[in-house]
Coordinates of C-alpha atoms and ligand atoms in Angstrom, one line a residue:
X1 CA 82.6 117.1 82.5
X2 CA 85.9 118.0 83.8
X3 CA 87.7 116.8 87.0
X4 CA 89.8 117.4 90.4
X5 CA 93.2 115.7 90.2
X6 CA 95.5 115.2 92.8
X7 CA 99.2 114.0 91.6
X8 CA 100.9 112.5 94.8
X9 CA 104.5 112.2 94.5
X10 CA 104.0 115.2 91.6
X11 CA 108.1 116.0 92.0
X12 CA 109.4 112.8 91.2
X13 CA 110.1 111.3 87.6
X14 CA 106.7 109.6 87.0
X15 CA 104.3 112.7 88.7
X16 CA 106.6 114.8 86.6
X17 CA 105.7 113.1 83.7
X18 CA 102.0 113.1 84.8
X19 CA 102.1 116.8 84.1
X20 CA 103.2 116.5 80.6
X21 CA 100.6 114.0 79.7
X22 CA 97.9 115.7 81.6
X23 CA 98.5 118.7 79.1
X24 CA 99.4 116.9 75.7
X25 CA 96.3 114.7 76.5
X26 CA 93.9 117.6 77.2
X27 CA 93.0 115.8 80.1
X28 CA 89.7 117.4 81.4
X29 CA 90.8 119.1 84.3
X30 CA 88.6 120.8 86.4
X31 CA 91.6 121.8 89.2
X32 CA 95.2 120.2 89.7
X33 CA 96.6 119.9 93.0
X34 CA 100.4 118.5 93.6
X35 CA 101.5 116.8 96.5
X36 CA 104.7 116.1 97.7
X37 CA 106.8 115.3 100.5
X38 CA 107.5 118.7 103.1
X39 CA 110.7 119.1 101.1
X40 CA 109.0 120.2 98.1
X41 CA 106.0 122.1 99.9
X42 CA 106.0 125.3 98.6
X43 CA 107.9 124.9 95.1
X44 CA 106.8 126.2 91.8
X45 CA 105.7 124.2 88.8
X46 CA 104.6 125.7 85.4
X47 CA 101.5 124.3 84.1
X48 CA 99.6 125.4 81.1
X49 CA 100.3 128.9 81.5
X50 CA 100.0 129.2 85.2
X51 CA 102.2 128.6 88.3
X52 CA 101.1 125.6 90.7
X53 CA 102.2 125.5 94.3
X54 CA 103.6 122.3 95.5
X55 CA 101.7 121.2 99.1
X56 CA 102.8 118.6 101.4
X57 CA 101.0 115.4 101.8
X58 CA 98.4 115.0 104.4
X59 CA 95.2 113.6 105.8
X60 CA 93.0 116.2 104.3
X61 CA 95.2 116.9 100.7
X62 CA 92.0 114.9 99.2
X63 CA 88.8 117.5 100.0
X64 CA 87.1 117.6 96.9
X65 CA 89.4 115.4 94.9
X66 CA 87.8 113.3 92.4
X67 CA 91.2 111.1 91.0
X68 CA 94.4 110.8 92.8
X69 CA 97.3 109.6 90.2
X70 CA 99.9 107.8 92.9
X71 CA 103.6 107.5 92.6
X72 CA 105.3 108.3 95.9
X73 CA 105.8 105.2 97.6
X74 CA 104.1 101.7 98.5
X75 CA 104.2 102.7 102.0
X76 CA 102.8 106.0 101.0
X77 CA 99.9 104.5 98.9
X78 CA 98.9 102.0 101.9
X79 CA 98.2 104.7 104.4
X80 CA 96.9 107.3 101.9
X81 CA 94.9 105.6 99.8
X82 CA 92.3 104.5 102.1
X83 CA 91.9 108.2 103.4
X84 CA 91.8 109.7 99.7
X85 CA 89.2 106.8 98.9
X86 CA 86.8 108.2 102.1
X87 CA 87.0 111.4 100.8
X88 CA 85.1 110.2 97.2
X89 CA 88.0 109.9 95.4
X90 CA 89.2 107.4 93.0
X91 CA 93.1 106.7 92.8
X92 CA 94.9 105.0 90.3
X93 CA 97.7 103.8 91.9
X94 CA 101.2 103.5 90.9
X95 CA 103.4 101.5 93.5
X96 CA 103.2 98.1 94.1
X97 CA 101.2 98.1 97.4
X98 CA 97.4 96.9 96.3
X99 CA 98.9 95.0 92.6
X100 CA 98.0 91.4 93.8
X101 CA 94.9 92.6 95.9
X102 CA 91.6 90.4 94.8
X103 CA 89.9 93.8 95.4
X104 CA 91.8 95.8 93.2
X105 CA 92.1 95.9 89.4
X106 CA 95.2 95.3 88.1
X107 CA 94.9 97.2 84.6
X108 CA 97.0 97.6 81.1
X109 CA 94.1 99.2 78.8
X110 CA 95.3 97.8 75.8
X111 CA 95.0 94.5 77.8
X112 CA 91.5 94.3 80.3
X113 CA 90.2 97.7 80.1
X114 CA 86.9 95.7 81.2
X115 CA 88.4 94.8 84.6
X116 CA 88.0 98.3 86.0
X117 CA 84.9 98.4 86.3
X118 CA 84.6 96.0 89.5
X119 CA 86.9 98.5 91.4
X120 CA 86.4 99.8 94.9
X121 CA 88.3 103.1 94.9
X122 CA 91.8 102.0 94.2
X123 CA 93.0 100.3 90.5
X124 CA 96.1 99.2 90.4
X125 CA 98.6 100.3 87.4
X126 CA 101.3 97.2 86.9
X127 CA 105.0 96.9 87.4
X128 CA 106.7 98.9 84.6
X129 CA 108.3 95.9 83.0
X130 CA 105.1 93.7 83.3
X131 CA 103.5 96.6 81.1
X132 CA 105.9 96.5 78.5
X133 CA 105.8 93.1 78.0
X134 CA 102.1 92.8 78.2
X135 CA 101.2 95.3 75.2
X136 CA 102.9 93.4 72.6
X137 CA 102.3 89.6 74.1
X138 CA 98.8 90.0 74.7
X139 CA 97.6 89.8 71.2
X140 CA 99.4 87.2 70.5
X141 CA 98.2 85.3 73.4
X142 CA 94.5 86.2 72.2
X143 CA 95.0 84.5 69.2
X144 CA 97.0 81.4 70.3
X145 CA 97.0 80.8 74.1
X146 CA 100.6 81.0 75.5
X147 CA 102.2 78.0 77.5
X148 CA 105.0 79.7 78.5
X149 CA 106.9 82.8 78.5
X150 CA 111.3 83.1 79.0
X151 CA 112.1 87.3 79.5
X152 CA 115.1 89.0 80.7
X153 CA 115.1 92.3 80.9
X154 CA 117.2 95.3 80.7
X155 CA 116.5 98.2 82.5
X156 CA 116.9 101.5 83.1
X157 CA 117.9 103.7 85.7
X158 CA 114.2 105.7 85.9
X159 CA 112.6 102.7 87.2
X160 CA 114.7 103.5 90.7
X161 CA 113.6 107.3 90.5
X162 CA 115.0 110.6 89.8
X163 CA 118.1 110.3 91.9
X164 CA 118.9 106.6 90.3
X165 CA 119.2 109.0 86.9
X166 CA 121.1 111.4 89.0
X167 CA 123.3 109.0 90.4
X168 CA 123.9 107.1 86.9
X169 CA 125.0 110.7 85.0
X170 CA 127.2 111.3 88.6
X171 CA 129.0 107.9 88.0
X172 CA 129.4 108.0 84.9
X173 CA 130.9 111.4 84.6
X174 CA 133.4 110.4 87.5
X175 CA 134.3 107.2 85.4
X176 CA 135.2 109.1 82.6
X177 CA 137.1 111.5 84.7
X178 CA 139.3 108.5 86.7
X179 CA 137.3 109.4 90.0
X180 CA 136.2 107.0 92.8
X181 CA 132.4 107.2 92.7
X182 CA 130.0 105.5 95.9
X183 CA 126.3 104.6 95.0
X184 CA 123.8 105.8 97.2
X185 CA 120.5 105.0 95.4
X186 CA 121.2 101.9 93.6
X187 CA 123.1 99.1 95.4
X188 CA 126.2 98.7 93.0
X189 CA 127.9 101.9 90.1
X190 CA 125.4 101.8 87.4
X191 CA 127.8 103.4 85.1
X192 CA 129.3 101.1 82.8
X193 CA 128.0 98.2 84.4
X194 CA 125.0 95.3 84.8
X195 CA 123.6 94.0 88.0
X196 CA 121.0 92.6 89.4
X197 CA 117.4 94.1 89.9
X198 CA 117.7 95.9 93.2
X199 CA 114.9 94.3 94.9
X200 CA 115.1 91.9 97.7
X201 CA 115.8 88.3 96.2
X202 CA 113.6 85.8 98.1
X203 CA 113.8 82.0 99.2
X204 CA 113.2 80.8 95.7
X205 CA 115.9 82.7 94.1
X206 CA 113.9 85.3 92.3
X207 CA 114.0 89.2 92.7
X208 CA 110.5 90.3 93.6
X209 CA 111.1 92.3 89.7
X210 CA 111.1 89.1 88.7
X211 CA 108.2 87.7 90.7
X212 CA 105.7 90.6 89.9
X213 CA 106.2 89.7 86.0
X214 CA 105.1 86.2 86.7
X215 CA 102.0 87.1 89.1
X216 CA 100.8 90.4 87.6
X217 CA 101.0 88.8 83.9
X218 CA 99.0 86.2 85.3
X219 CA 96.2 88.5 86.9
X220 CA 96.1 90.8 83.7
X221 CA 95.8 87.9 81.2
X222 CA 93.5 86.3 83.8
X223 CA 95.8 83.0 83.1
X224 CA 96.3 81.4 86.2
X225 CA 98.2 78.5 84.8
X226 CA 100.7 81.1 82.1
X227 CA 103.9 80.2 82.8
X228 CA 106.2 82.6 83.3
X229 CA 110.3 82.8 84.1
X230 CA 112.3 86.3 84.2
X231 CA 116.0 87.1 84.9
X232 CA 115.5 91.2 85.8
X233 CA 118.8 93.2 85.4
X234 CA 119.9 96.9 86.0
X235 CA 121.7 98.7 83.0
X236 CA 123.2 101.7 82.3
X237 CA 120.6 103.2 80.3
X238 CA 118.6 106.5 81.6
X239 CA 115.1 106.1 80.7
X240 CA 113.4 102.6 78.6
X241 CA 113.3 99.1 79.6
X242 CA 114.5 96.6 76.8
X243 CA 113.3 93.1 77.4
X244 CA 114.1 89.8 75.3
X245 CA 110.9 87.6 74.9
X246 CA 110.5 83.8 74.3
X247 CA 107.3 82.6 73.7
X248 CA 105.9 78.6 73.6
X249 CA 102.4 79.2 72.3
X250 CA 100.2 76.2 72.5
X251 CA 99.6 75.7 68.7
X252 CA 102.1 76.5 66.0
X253 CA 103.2 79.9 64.7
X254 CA 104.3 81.9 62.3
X255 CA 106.5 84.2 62.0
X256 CA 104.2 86.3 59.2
X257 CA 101.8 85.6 61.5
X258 CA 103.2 87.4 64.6
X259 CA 103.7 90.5 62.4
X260 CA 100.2 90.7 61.1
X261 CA 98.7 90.6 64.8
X262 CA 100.8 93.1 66.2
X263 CA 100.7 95.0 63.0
X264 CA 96.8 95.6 64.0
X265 CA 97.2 95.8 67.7
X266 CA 97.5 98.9 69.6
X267 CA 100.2 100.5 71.3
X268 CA 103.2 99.0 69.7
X269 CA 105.5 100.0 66.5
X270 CA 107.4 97.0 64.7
X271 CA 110.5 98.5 64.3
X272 CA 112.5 95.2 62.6
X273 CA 114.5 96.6 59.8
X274 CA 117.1 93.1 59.1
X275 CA 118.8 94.4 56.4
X276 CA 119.9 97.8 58.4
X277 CA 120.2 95.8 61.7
X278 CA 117.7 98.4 62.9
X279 CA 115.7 97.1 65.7
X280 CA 113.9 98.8 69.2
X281 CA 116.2 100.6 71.1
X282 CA 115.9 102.2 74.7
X283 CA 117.3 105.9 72.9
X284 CA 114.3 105.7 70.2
X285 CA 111.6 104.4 72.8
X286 CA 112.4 106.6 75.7
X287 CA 109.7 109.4 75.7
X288 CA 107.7 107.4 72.9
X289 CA 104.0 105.9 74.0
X290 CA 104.5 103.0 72.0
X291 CA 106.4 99.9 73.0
X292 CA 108.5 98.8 70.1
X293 CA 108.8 95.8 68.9
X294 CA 111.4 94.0 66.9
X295 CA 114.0 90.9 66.1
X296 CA 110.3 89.0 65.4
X297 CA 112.2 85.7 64.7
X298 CA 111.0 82.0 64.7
X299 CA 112.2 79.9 67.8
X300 CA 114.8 77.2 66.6
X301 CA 115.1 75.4 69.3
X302 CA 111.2 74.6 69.4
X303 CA 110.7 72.4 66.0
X304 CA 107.2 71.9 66.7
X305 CA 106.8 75.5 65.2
X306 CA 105.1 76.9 68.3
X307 CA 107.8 79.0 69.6
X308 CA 108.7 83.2 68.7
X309 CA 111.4 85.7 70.1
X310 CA 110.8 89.2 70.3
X311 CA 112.9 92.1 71.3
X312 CA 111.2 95.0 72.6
X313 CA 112.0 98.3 74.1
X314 CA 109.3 100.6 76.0
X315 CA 109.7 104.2 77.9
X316 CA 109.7 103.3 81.6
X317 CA 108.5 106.3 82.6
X318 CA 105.8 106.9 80.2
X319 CA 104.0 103.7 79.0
X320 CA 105.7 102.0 81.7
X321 CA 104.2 104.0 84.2
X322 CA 102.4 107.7 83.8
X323 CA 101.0 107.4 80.4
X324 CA 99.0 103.7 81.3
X325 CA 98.1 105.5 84.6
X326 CA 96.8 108.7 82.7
X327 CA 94.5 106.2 79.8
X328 CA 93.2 104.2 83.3
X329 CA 92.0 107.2 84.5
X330 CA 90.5 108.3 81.0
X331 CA 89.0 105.3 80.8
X332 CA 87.3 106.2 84.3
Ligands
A2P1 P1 109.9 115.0 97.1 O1 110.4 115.4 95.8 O2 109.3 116.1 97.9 O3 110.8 114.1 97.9 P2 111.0 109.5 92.6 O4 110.3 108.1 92.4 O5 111.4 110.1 91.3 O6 112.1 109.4 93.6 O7 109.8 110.4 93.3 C1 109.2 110.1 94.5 C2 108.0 111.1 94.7 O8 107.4 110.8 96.0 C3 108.5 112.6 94.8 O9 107.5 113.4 94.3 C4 108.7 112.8 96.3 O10 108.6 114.1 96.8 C5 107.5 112.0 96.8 N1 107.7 111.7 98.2 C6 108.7 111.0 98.8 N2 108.5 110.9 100.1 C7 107.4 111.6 100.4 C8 106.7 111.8 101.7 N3 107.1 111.4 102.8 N4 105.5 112.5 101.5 C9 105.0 112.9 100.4 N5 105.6 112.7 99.2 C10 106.8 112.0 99.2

């Protein structure tokens, strides 16, 4: 059995990597069709062996398509999702549009592979740094229920696109050289600096980063009552997210413990060398599938032994984004 795909958005930094993982995959292919916005319509791309012609997006891009892999826009997925879905297709969807839908699966397949079976045309892949975090948590939570979860993150430039990369090699090029430098993409320079999470903070304080880590870590888990607080910040890094990661888990832990379930679980590499001081870094995660995990530590401050810190890194791009859209769709 082989397939129609349709990449929408194929140009930009997560449809691009959709290509590579379509080919190292062997994905079975059947025809592959690239959409993109009228700027790109009519551009080249290289693809095992033969040249594909970019097309621009529109109503009737979805004839005969079997799986859309989205990653233009929110406002993109809303109004062509629904038309894609008419035309028989099933799109796993990348933006954040459909995420908290009660319709739409919400799916990490190392996570709730399970839940995509109750979807309606559209599943949902998760925010990049709710991914990340969920790999390596959630078999920790299987075996001892989390209480409550404390992650800040540092991320990288990809999550903002292609020109956030652009724009983060620009200024830091013209740092080095003594140049003013203007942002365009990202709110403040991204060179040399940290800032908040360009998203729109709301009434409660939050950036909405921060808010789709509590709520989609909640739907994926299917624990309504997990509590969970995040601090999301911007750093100069070009391609994976690090996060830190406190964990209350509702009976105690150990450390030995922790490394024996993720040792087992898939998707992640323990990378905690103490003696070196060798632990996950964005430079050796970014283009790996696997989240790394490291700095596995006992929680002081909880003596009631029920508390563990984690640092982990994960490619944005890849597991963060294109790879856990390219399994949904194997799993389909
Ligand atoms: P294009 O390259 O033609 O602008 P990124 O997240 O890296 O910025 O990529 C965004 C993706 O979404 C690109 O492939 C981009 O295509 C695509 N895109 C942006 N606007 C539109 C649009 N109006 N119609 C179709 N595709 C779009």
């Amino acid at each position: 059995m082989s397939y129609n795909v349709a990449i929408m958005g194929a140009t930009g930094a997560v449809g691009t990597e959709f290509l590579r993982l379509l080919d190292e995959r062997k994905f079975p292919l059947k025809s592959l069709k690239l959409l993109a916005s009228a700027r790109s319509a009519g551009k080249e791309i290289e693809f095992q062996g033969k040249t594909l012609i970019v097309e621009e997006l529109c109503e009737a891009s979805f004839e005969g398509v079997d799986i859309v892999l989205a990653s233009a826009s929110g406002t993109l997925s809303k109004k062509f999702n629904p038309i894609a879905v008419a035309a028989g297709a099933v799109v796993v969807d990348n933006s954040s549009a459909y995420r908290m839908d009660p319709e739409v699966p919400l799916v990490v397949p190392e996570v709730n592979p399970e839940a995509i079976k109750d979807h309606k045309g559209i599943i949902a892949n998760p925010n990049c740094s709710t991914i990340i975090m969920n790999v390596p948590v959630w078999p920790l939570h299987a075996a001892n229920p989390i209480k409550r979860i404390v992650v800040s993150t540092y991320q990288a430039a990809s999550g903002a696109g292609i020109a956030a990369m652009n724009e983060l090699a620009a200024g830091a090029q013209a740092y080095l050289n003594g140049e003013d430098f203007t942002p365009e993409v990202l709110p403040h320079p991204a060179a040399f600096n940290v800032f908040n999470h360009n998203s729109p903070v709301g009434p409660n304080g939050y950036n909405e980063e921060e808010m789709k880590m509590v709520n989609e870590t909640r739907k994926i888990f299917n624990a309504p009552d997990i509590q969970v607080t995040a601090t999301c910040v911007r750093v100069p890094v070009m391609r994976a997210h690090s996060e830190s990661i406190n964990i209350q888990f509702t009976n105690p832990i150990t450390e030995q413990e922790v490394r024996d379930l993720l040792a087992d679980a898939p998707g992640i590499q323990i990378v905690d060398d103490r003696e070196n001081s060798y632990f996950p870094m964005p430079l050796d995660a970014d283009s790996e599938d696997d989240i790394l995990v490291g700095r596995i530590r006992q929680d002081i401050s909880q003596p009631d032994g029920c508390g563990i810190d984690l640092f982990v890194s994960g490619d944005q791009i890849r597991k963060g984004a294109a790879l856990n859209a390219v399994q949904i769709a194997e799993l389909l």
